[in-house]
């Protein structure tokens, strides 16, 4: 009998009670709840940083094309004020796709990481390459980048409607504007831009 009491006493001293286990689980839950918003904020900033870096790379690629060919990588009949996306129309030229009349030397002005599938035929964070060097450039939120170029060559482009900014001027002294609508496309509050 004395032995069984000693065994019971030793068993309760070496294990956790249900109350202690619930306290530990509660503390872990509270810490996770405090860390989740911080981790989400860090992820959002990383995605915005990636989008901004890619937008500047695209701007550099368009500038390099302009330096090489003395024109922008669009159909010569395109008029000022036309917005472009980083879809096949623009990216096939910048990627040096086969048989593209706007890049007869097939120079690859843009190179980047391969995009990751995002479902529904969309991709994110990179270039979706296709046969013959064609492709599309996707932002971290599975959308195309938006591009405006100075097609009348006066070193100014019209400010996008969503960008009211602190300036009352409707024109921006830039030749190329590139932006991503960010995660909240319809609100235009988290756009990533190159100006």
PDB file of C-alpha atoms in Angstrom:
ATOM      1  CA  UNK A   1       0.000   0.000   0.000  1.00  0.00           C
ATOM      2  CA  UNK A   2       2.780   2.355   0.837  1.00  0.00           C
ATOM      3  CA  UNK A   3       4.350   1.614  -2.559  1.00  0.00           C
ATOM      4  CA  UNK A   4       1.144   2.385  -4.478  1.00  0.00           C
ATOM      5  CA  UNK A   5       0.795   5.760  -2.698  1.00  0.00           C
ATOM      6  CA  UNK A   6       4.361   6.613  -3.594  1.00  0.00           C
ATOM      7  CA  UNK A   7       3.698   5.659  -7.229  1.00  0.00           C
ATOM      8  CA  UNK A   8       0.560   7.824  -7.346  1.00  0.00           C
ATOM      9  CA  UNK A   9       2.366  10.751  -5.754  1.00  0.00           C
ATOM     10  CA  UNK A  10       5.260  10.431  -8.234  1.00  0.00           C
ATOM     11  CA  UNK A  11       2.871  10.250 -11.189  1.00  0.00           C
ATOM     12  CA  UNK A  12       1.063  13.466 -10.295  1.00  0.00           C
ATOM     13  CA  UNK A  13       4.294  15.324  -9.676  1.00  0.00           C
ATOM     14  CA  UNK A  14       5.835  14.403 -13.046  1.00  0.00           C
ATOM     15  CA  UNK A  15       2.782  15.126 -15.293  1.00  0.00           C
ATOM     16  CA  UNK A  16       0.745  18.210 -16.235  1.00  0.00           C
ATOM     17  CA  UNK A  17      -2.691  18.814 -14.893  1.00  0.00           C
ATOM     18  CA  UNK A  18      -5.497  19.717 -17.276  1.00  0.00           C
ATOM     19  CA  UNK A  19      -5.537  23.244 -15.880  1.00  0.00           C
ATOM     20  CA  UNK A  20      -1.816  23.740 -16.511  1.00  0.00           C
ATOM     21  CA  UNK A  21      -2.203  22.458 -20.062  1.00  0.00           C
ATOM     22  CA  UNK A  22      -5.112  24.848 -20.722  1.00  0.00           C
ATOM     23  CA  UNK A  23      -3.098  27.792 -19.365  1.00  0.00           C
ATOM     24  CA  UNK A  24      -0.176  26.972 -21.695  1.00  0.00           C
ATOM     25  CA  UNK A  25      -2.504  26.614 -24.710  1.00  0.00           C
ATOM     26  CA  UNK A  26      -4.178  29.939 -23.845  1.00  0.00           C
ATOM     27  CA  UNK A  27      -0.810  31.715 -23.606  1.00  0.00           C
ATOM     28  CA  UNK A  28       0.275  30.271 -26.970  1.00  0.00           C
ATOM     29  CA  UNK A  29      -3.040  31.401 -28.503  1.00  0.00           C
ATOM     30  CA  UNK A  30      -2.614  34.940 -27.166  1.00  0.00           C
ATOM     31  CA  UNK A  31       0.965  35.157 -28.475  1.00  0.00           C
ATOM     32  CA  UNK A  32      -0.112  33.865 -31.899  1.00  0.00           C
ATOM     33  CA  UNK A  33      -2.929  36.416 -31.960  1.00  0.00           C
ATOM     34  CA  UNK A  34      -0.445  39.193 -31.244  1.00  0.00           C
ATOM     35  CA  UNK A  35       2.068  38.000 -33.840  1.00  0.00           C
ATOM     36  CA  UNK A  36      -0.403  37.393 -36.698  1.00  0.00           C
ATOM     37  CA  UNK A  37      -1.042  41.091 -37.512  1.00  0.00           C
ATOM     38  CA  UNK A  38       2.691  41.805 -37.387  1.00  0.00           C
ATOM     39  CA  UNK A  39       3.444  38.888 -39.720  1.00  0.00           C
ATOM     40  CA  UNK A  40       0.669  40.001 -42.094  1.00  0.00           C
ATOM     41  CA  UNK A  41       2.093  43.517 -42.165  1.00  0.00           C
ATOM     42  CA  UNK A  42       5.574  42.203 -42.923  1.00  0.00           C
ATOM     43  CA  UNK A  43       4.199  40.034 -45.763  1.00  0.00           C
ATOM     44  CA  UNK A  44       2.281  42.981 -47.239  1.00  0.00           C
ATOM     45  CA  UNK A  45       5.402  45.176 -47.144  1.00  0.00           C
ATOM     46  CA  UNK A  46       7.467  42.427 -48.780  1.00  0.00           C
ATOM     47  CA  UNK A  47       4.925  42.063 -51.593  1.00  0.00           C
ATOM     48  CA  UNK A  48       4.834  45.835 -52.126  1.00  0.00           C
ATOM     49  CA  UNK A  49       8.631  45.956 -52.151  1.00  0.00           C
ATOM     50  CA  UNK A  50       8.765  43.165 -54.721  1.00  0.00           C
ATOM     51  CA  UNK A  51       6.178  44.917 -56.899  1.00  0.00           C
ATOM     52  CA  UNK A  52       8.068  48.217 -56.720  1.00  0.00           C
ATOM     53  CA  UNK A  53      11.374  46.571 -57.621  1.00  0.00           C
ATOM     54  CA  UNK A  54       9.789  44.767 -60.583  1.00  0.00           C
ATOM     55  CA  UNK A  55       8.075  47.967 -61.756  1.00  0.00           C
ATOM     56  CA  UNK A  56      11.434  49.749 -61.790  1.00  0.00           C
ATOM     57  CA  UNK A  57      12.991  46.831 -63.692  1.00  0.00           C
ATOM     58  CA  UNK A  58      10.226  47.127 -66.279  1.00  0.00           C
ATOM     59  CA  UNK A  59      10.791  50.880 -66.513  1.00  0.00           C
ATOM     60  CA  UNK A  60      14.503  50.252 -67.063  1.00  0.00           C
ATOM     61  CA  UNK A  61      13.715  47.688 -69.789  1.00  0.00           C
ATOM     62  CA  UNK A  62      11.472  50.167 -71.629  1.00  0.00           C
ATOM     63  CA  UNK A  63      14.175  52.839 -71.332  1.00  0.00           C
ATOM     64  CA  UNK A  64      16.785  50.425 -72.717  1.00  0.00           C
ATOM     65  CA  UNK A  65      14.473  49.634 -75.632  1.00  0.00           C
ATOM     66  CA  UNK A  66      14.074  53.372 -76.265  1.00  0.00           C
ATOM     67  CA  UNK A  67      17.850  53.823 -76.214  1.00  0.00           C
ATOM     68  CA  UNK A  68      18.299  50.996 -78.712  1.00  0.00           C
ATOM     69  CA  UNK A  69      15.509  51.803 -81.163  1.00  0.00           C
ATOM     70  CA  UNK A  70      14.785  55.521 -80.435  1.00  0.00           C
ATOM     71  CA  UNK A  71      11.077  54.790 -79.967  1.00  0.00           C
ATOM     72  CA  UNK A  72       8.860  53.093 -77.410  1.00  0.00           C
ATOM     73  CA  UNK A  73       7.967  49.382 -77.668  1.00  0.00           C
ATOM     74  CA  UNK A  74       4.446  49.950 -79.024  1.00  0.00           C
ATOM     75  CA  UNK A  75       2.803  50.172 -82.416  1.00  0.00           C
ATOM     76  CA  UNK A  76       3.881  53.477 -84.051  1.00  0.00           C
ATOM     77  CA  UNK A  77       0.226  54.428 -84.658  1.00  0.00           C
ATOM     78  CA  UNK A  78      -0.573  54.384 -80.916  1.00  0.00           C
ATOM     79  CA  UNK A  79      -1.578  57.783 -79.559  1.00  0.00           C
ATOM     80  CA  UNK A  80      -0.609  59.584 -76.354  1.00  0.00           C
ATOM     81  CA  UNK A  81      -2.792  58.703 -73.391  1.00  0.00           C
ATOM     82  CA  UNK A  82      -2.996  54.994 -74.182  1.00  0.00           C
ATOM     83  CA  UNK A  83      -2.475  52.799 -71.148  1.00  0.00           C
ATOM     84  CA  UNK A  84      -0.727  49.461 -71.556  1.00  0.00           C
ATOM     85  CA  UNK A  85      -0.461  46.368 -69.427  1.00  0.00           C
ATOM     86  CA  UNK A  86       2.447  43.984 -68.988  1.00  0.00           C
ATOM     87  CA  UNK A  87       0.669  41.430 -71.162  1.00  0.00           C
ATOM     88  CA  UNK A  88       1.808  39.994 -74.529  1.00  0.00           C
ATOM     89  CA  UNK A  89       1.435  43.309 -76.375  1.00  0.00           C
ATOM     90  CA  UNK A  90       4.274  44.919 -74.431  1.00  0.00           C
ATOM     91  CA  UNK A  91       6.219  42.008 -72.994  1.00  0.00           C
ATOM     92  CA  UNK A  92       6.676  40.076 -76.250  1.00  0.00           C
ATOM     93  CA  UNK A  93       8.651  43.074 -77.512  1.00  0.00           C
ATOM     94  CA  UNK A  94      10.713  43.455 -74.328  1.00  0.00           C
ATOM     95  CA  UNK A  95      11.383  39.722 -73.960  1.00  0.00           C
ATOM     96  CA  UNK A  96      12.715  39.465 -77.535  1.00  0.00           C
ATOM     97  CA  UNK A  97      10.044  37.056 -78.764  1.00  0.00           C
ATOM     98  CA  UNK A  98      10.562  35.435 -82.153  1.00  0.00           C
ATOM     99  CA  UNK A  99       9.308  37.316 -85.217  1.00  0.00           C
ATOM    100  CA  UNK A 100       8.237  40.467 -83.382  1.00  0.00           C
ATOM    101  CA  UNK A 101       8.477  43.385 -85.844  1.00  0.00           C
ATOM    102  CA  UNK A 102       8.972  45.904 -83.012  1.00  0.00           C
ATOM    103  CA  UNK A 103      12.168  44.141 -81.895  1.00  0.00           C
ATOM    104  CA  UNK A 104      13.783  42.842 -85.100  1.00  0.00           C
ATOM    105  CA  UNK A 105      17.131  42.184 -83.367  1.00  0.00           C
ATOM    106  CA  UNK A 106      15.347  39.971 -80.782  1.00  0.00           C
ATOM    107  CA  UNK A 107      17.121  41.657 -77.870  1.00  0.00           C
ATOM    108  CA  UNK A 108      15.845  40.590 -74.456  1.00  0.00           C
ATOM    109  CA  UNK A 109      15.434  43.900 -72.624  1.00  0.00           C
ATOM    110  CA  UNK A 110      13.640  42.332 -69.676  1.00  0.00           C
ATOM    111  CA  UNK A 111      14.494  39.205 -67.725  1.00  0.00           C
ATOM    112  CA  UNK A 112      13.095  38.062 -64.428  1.00  0.00           C
ATOM    113  CA  UNK A 113      12.028  35.126 -62.331  1.00  0.00           C
ATOM    114  CA  UNK A 114       9.462  32.655 -63.525  1.00  0.00           C
ATOM    115  CA  UNK A 115       5.926  33.437 -62.385  1.00  0.00           C
ATOM    116  CA  UNK A 116       4.109  31.091 -60.022  1.00  0.00           C
ATOM    117  CA  UNK A 117       0.618  29.792 -60.863  1.00  0.00           C
ATOM    118  CA  UNK A 118      -2.162  31.589 -58.999  1.00  0.00           C
ATOM    119  CA  UNK A 119      -5.128  29.650 -60.415  1.00  0.00           C
ATOM    120  CA  UNK A 120      -7.762  30.586 -63.002  1.00  0.00           C
ATOM    121  CA  UNK A 121      -5.102  31.062 -65.685  1.00  0.00           C
ATOM    122  CA  UNK A 122      -3.351  33.784 -63.700  1.00  0.00           C
ATOM    123  CA  UNK A 123       0.164  33.939 -62.311  1.00  0.00           C
ATOM    124  CA  UNK A 124       2.051  35.989 -59.752  1.00  0.00           C
ATOM    125  CA  UNK A 125       5.487  37.461 -59.081  1.00  0.00           C
ATOM    126  CA  UNK A 126       7.283  37.086 -62.376  1.00  0.00           C
ATOM    127  CA  UNK A 127       7.308  36.307 -66.068  1.00  0.00           C
ATOM    128  CA  UNK A 128       5.100  33.619 -67.577  1.00  0.00           C
ATOM    129  CA  UNK A 129       7.217  32.565 -70.558  1.00  0.00           C
ATOM    130  CA  UNK A 130       5.709  30.819 -73.544  1.00  0.00           C
ATOM    131  CA  UNK A 131       7.021  29.258 -76.707  1.00  0.00           C
ATOM    132  CA  UNK A 132       9.152  31.453 -78.933  1.00  0.00           C
ATOM    133  CA  UNK A 133      10.139  33.808 -76.112  1.00  0.00           C
ATOM    134  CA  UNK A 134       6.694  35.376 -75.699  1.00  0.00           C
ATOM    135  CA  UNK A 135       5.392  36.091 -72.234  1.00  0.00           C
ATOM    136  CA  UNK A 136       3.552  38.182 -69.668  1.00  0.00           C
ATOM    137  CA  UNK A 137       4.687  39.941 -66.492  1.00  0.00           C
ATOM    138  CA  UNK A 138       2.561  39.450 -63.353  1.00  0.00           C
ATOM    139  CA  UNK A 139       2.598  41.339 -60.047  1.00  0.00           C
ATOM    140  CA  UNK A 140       2.415  39.684 -56.577  1.00  0.00           C
ATOM    141  CA  UNK A 141      -1.413  39.938 -56.614  1.00  0.00           C
ATOM    142  CA  UNK A 142      -1.864  38.050 -59.925  1.00  0.00           C
ATOM    143  CA  UNK A 143      -2.499  41.139 -62.066  1.00  0.00           C
ATOM    144  CA  UNK A 144      -0.596  42.891 -64.830  1.00  0.00           C
ATOM    145  CA  UNK A 145       1.454  46.020 -64.246  1.00  0.00           C
ATOM    146  CA  UNK A 146       0.018  49.199 -65.766  1.00  0.00           C
ATOM    147  CA  UNK A 147       2.207  51.288 -68.092  1.00  0.00           C
ATOM    148  CA  UNK A 148       1.920  54.785 -69.585  1.00  0.00           C
ATOM    149  CA  UNK A 149       4.581  56.100 -71.984  1.00  0.00           C
ATOM    150  CA  UNK A 150       5.326  59.544 -73.380  1.00  0.00           C
ATOM    151  CA  UNK A 151       4.251  58.779 -76.945  1.00  0.00           C
ATOM    152  CA  UNK A 152       4.365  62.407 -78.089  1.00  0.00           C
ATOM    153  CA  UNK A 153       7.960  62.702 -76.793  1.00  0.00           C
ATOM    154  CA  UNK A 154       7.531  65.878 -74.734  1.00  0.00           C
ATOM    155  CA  UNK A 155       8.945  64.387 -71.490  1.00  0.00           C
ATOM    156  CA  UNK A 156       5.553  64.559 -69.743  1.00  0.00           C
ATOM    157  CA  UNK A 157       2.719  62.111 -69.244  1.00  0.00           C
ATOM    158  CA  UNK A 158      -0.746  62.630 -67.882  1.00  0.00           C
ATOM    159  CA  UNK A 159      -1.267  61.719 -64.247  1.00  0.00           C
ATOM    160  CA  UNK A 160      -3.526  58.657 -63.804  1.00  0.00           C
ATOM    161  CA  UNK A 161      -7.018  59.506 -62.501  1.00  0.00           C
ATOM    162  CA  UNK A 162      -6.493  57.616 -59.255  1.00  0.00           C
ATOM    163  CA  UNK A 163      -3.322  59.597 -58.382  1.00  0.00           C
ATOM    164  CA  UNK A 164      -4.488  62.930 -57.039  1.00  0.00           C
ATOM    165  CA  UNK A 165      -1.315  63.388 -55.012  1.00  0.00           C
ATOM    166  CA  UNK A 166      -0.335  66.693 -53.468  1.00  0.00           C
ATOM    167  CA  UNK A 167       0.122  68.354 -56.845  1.00  0.00           C
ATOM    168  CA  UNK A 168      -2.655  70.062 -58.756  1.00  0.00           C
ATOM    169  CA  UNK A 169      -0.828  69.413 -62.037  1.00  0.00           C
ATOM    170  CA  UNK A 170      -2.415  66.877 -64.361  1.00  0.00           C
ATOM    171  CA  UNK A 171       0.979  66.088 -65.918  1.00  0.00           C
ATOM    172  CA  UNK A 172       4.010  64.413 -64.424  1.00  0.00           C
ATOM    173  CA  UNK A 173       7.522  65.242 -65.703  1.00  0.00           C
ATOM    174  CA  UNK A 174       8.319  61.621 -66.536  1.00  0.00           C
ATOM    175  CA  UNK A 175       8.563  59.626 -69.749  1.00  0.00           C
ATOM    176  CA  UNK A 176       7.364  56.293 -68.350  1.00  0.00           C
ATOM    177  CA  UNK A 177       4.903  55.576 -65.533  1.00  0.00           C
ATOM    178  CA  UNK A 178       4.458  52.074 -64.196  1.00  0.00           C
ATOM    179  CA  UNK A 179       2.263  50.937 -61.338  1.00  0.00           C
ATOM    180  CA  UNK A 180       0.583  47.976 -59.757  1.00  0.00           C
ATOM    181  CA  UNK A 181      -2.835  48.342 -58.198  1.00  0.00           C
ATOM    182  CA  UNK A 182      -1.680  46.474 -55.103  1.00  0.00           C
ATOM    183  CA  UNK A 183      -3.850  44.112 -53.125  1.00  0.00           C
ATOM    184  CA  UNK A 184      -6.901  46.404 -52.950  1.00  0.00           C
ATOM    185  CA  UNK A 185      -7.321  47.163 -56.661  1.00  0.00           C
ATOM    186  CA  UNK A 186     -10.685  48.911 -56.354  1.00  0.00           C
ATOM    187  CA  UNK A 187      -9.659  51.286 -53.541  1.00  0.00           C
ATOM    188  CA  UNK A 188      -6.474  52.644 -55.149  1.00  0.00           C
ATOM    189  CA  UNK A 189      -5.053  53.227 -51.692  1.00  0.00           C
ATOM    190  CA  UNK A 190      -2.160  50.806 -51.851  1.00  0.00           C
ATOM    191  CA  UNK A 191      -0.914  51.286 -55.411  1.00  0.00           C
ATOM    192  CA  UNK A 192       2.786  50.705 -55.981  1.00  0.00           C
ATOM    193  CA  UNK A 193       4.180  53.274 -58.421  1.00  0.00           C
ATOM    194  CA  UNK A 194       7.470  54.441 -59.983  1.00  0.00           C
ATOM    195  CA  UNK A 195       7.036  58.222 -59.604  1.00  0.00           C
TER     196      UNK A 195
END
